[in-house]
Coordinates of C-alpha atoms in Angstrom, one line a residue:
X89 CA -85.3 -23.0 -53.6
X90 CA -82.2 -20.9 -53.6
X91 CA -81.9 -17.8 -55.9
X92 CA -78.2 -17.3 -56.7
X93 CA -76.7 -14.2 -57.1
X94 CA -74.9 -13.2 -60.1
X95 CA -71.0 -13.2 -60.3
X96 CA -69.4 -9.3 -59.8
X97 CA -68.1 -8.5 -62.5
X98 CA -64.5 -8.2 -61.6
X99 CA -62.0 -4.7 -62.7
X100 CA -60.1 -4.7 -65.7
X101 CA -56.8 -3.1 -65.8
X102 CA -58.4 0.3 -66.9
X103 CA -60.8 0.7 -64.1
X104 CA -57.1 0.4 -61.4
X105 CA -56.2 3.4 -63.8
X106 CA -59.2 5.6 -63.0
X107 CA -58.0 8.9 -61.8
X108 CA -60.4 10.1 -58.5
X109 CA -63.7 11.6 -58.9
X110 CA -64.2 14.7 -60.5
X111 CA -65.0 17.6 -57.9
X112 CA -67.7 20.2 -58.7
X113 CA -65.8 23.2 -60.2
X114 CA -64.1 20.3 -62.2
X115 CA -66.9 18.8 -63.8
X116 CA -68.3 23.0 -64.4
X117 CA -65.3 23.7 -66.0
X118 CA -64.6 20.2 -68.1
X119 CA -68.2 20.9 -69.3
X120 CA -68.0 24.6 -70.0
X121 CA -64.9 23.7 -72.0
X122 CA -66.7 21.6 -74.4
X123 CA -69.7 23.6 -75.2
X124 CA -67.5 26.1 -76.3
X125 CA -65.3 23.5 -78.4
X126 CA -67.6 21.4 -79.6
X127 CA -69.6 23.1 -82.4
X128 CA -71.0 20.3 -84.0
X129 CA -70.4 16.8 -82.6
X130 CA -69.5 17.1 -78.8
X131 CA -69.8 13.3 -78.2
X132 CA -66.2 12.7 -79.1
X133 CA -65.1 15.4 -76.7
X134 CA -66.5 14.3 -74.1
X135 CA -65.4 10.9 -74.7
X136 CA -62.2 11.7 -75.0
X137 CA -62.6 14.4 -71.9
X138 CA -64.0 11.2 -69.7
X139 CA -62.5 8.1 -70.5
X140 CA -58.8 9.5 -71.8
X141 CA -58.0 12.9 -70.9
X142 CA -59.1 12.7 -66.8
X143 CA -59.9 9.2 -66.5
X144 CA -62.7 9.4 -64.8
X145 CA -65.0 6.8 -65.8
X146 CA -63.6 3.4 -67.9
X147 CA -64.7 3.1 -71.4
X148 CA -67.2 0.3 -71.6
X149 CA -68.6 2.3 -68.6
X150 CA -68.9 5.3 -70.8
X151 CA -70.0 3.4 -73.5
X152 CA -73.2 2.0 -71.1
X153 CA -73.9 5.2 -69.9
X154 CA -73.9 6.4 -72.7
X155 CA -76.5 3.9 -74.3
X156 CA -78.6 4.9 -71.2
X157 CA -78.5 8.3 -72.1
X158 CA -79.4 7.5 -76.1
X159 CA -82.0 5.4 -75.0
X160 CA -83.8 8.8 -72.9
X161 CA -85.7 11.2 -74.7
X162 CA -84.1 14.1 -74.9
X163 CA -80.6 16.0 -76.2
X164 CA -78.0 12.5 -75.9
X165 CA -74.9 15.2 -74.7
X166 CA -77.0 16.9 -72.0
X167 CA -78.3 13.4 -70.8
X168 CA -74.5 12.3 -70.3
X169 CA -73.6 15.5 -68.8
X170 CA -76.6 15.1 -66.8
X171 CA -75.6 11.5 -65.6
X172 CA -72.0 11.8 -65.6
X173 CA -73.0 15.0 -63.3
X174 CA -74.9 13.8 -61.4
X175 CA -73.2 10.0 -60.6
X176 CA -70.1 12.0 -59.1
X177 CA -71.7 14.8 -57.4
X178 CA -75.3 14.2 -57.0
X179 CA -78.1 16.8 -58.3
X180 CA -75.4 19.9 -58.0
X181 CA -72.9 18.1 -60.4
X182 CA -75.5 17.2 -62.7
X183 CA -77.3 20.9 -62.5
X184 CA -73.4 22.1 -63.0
X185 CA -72.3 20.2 -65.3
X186 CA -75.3 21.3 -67.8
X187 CA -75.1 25.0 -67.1
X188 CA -71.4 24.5 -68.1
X189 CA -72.1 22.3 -70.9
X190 CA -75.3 24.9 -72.3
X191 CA -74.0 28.8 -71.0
X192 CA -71.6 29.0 -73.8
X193 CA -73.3 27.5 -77.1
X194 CA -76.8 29.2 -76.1
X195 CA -74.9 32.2 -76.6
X196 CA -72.9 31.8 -79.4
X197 CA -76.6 29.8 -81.4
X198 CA -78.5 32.9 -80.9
X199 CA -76.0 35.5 -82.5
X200 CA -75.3 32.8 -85.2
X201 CA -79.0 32.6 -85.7
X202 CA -79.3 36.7 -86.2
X203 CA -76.4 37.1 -88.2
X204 CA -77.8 33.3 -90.5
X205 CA -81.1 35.2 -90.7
X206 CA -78.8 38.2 -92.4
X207 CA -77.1 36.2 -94.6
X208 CA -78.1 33.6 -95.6
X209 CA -79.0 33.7 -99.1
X210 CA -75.0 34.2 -99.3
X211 CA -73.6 31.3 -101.2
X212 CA -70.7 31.2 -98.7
X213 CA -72.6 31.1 -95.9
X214 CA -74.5 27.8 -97.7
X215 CA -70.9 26.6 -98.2
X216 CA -69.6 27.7 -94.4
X217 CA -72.5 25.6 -93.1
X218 CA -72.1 22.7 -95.6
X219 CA -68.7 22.2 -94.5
X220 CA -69.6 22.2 -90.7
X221 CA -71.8 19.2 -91.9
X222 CA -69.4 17.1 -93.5
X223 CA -66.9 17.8 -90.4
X224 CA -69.8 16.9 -87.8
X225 CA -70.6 13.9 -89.8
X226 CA -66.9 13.0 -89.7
X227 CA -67.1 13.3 -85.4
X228 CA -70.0 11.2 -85.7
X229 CA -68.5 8.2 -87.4
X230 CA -64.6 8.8 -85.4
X231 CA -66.8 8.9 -82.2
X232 CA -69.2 5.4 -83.3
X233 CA -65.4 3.6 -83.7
X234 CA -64.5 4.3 -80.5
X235 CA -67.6 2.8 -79.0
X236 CA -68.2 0.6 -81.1
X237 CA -64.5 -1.2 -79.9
X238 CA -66.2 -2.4 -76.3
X239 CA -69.6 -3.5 -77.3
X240 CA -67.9 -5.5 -80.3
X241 CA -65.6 -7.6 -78.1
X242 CA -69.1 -9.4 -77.1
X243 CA -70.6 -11.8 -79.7
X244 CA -73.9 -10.6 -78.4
X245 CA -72.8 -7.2 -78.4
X246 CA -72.6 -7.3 -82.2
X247 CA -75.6 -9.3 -83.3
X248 CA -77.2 -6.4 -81.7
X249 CA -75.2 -3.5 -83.5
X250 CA -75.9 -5.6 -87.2
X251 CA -79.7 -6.1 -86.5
X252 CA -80.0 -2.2 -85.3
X253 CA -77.7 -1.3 -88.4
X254 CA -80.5 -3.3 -90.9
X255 CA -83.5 -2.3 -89.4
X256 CA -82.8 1.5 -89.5
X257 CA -80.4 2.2 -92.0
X258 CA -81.3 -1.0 -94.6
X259 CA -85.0 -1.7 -93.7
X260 CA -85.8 1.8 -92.6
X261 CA -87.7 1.1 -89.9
X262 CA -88.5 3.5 -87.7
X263 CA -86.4 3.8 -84.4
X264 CA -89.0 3.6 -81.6
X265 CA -90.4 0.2 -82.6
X266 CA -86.7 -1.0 -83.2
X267 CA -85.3 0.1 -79.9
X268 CA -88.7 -0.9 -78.5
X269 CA -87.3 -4.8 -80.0
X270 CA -84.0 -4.5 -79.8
X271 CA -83.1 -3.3 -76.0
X272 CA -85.1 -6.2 -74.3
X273 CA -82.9 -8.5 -76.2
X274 CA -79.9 -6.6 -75.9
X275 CA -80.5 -6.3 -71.9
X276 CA -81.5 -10.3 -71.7
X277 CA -78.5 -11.4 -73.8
X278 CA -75.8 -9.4 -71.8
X279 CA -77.9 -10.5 -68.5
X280 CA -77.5 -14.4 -69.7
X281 CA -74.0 -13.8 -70.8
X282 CA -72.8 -12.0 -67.2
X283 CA -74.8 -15.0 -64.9

């Protein structure tokens, strides 16, 4: 009885666009960037860092990681910076690409938490925080578009997204049992689909 192996998946026109690997003091400095840009919904940035700016990594390949690092417990941005760190450079890129990621907002979080503790029966500091709200929500949904574009070219791929969407934002069930459900049958349908 002969097992047979599954097809590579071949390269689209994106992946002969990728630009080399990032080197160490790139990957320091690309993070280090965003944590002191991205106040509020980083994902985006480093999206757009990744897949458009250096080209480092294709999109659906970003998008997979990405998934991965959702899936993990833990912060989802320093998971990918963890992974994206540590798939081009090993454990330094991965322990670089963190401390670039972390240095900066760790820093600016605790003098915003002294001067919040201050002020913050101010009613423009309620407003001023409001407003970061809105805009981060705004990142959230620009950055779930540009995801969402890969995973949505797959039939399977969007059956999944619909029955997540229902069971956590319609049914309100919680997420552990619904990722618990739904990644088994995610995995198997993109494993059936790719033999």
């Amino acid at each position: 009885m002969s097992t047979a192996t599954p097809a590579p998946i071949p390269p689209t026109d994106e992946d002969a666009n990728l630009a080399p690997p990032p080197t160490l003091s790139q990957l320091f400095w690309g993070f280090f960037v965003l944590g002191m840009t991205a106040f509020g919904g980083a994902l985006p940035l480093v999206r757009r860092m990744v897949v458009e700016k250096h080209r480092w990594m294709a999109s659906e390949e970003f998008t997979t990681m990405l998934g991965l690092c959702q899936f993990l417990p833990g912060g989802n941005i320093m998971n990918l910076a963890v992974a994206l760190g540590m798939r081009f450079r090993g454990v330094v890129g991965a322990v670089l690409a963190l401390t670039g990621f972390v240095l900066v907002p760790t820093i600016v979080v605790l003098a915003l938490g002294v001067v919040y503790d201050h002020y913050q029966h101010d009613p423009h500091v309620r407003h001023l925080f409001a407003g970061l709200a809105a805009a981060a929500a705004g990142l959230v949904i620009s950055m779930a578009l540009k995801i969402g574009k890969p995973i949505l070219k797959s039939a399977w791929g969007a059956v999944i997204v619909v029955a997540c969407f229902v069971a956590i934002a319609v049914l309100r069930l919680p997420l552990v049992p619904t990722m618990l459900v739904l990644t088994p049958l995610s995995i198997l349908g993109t494993w059936r689909l790719r033999r």
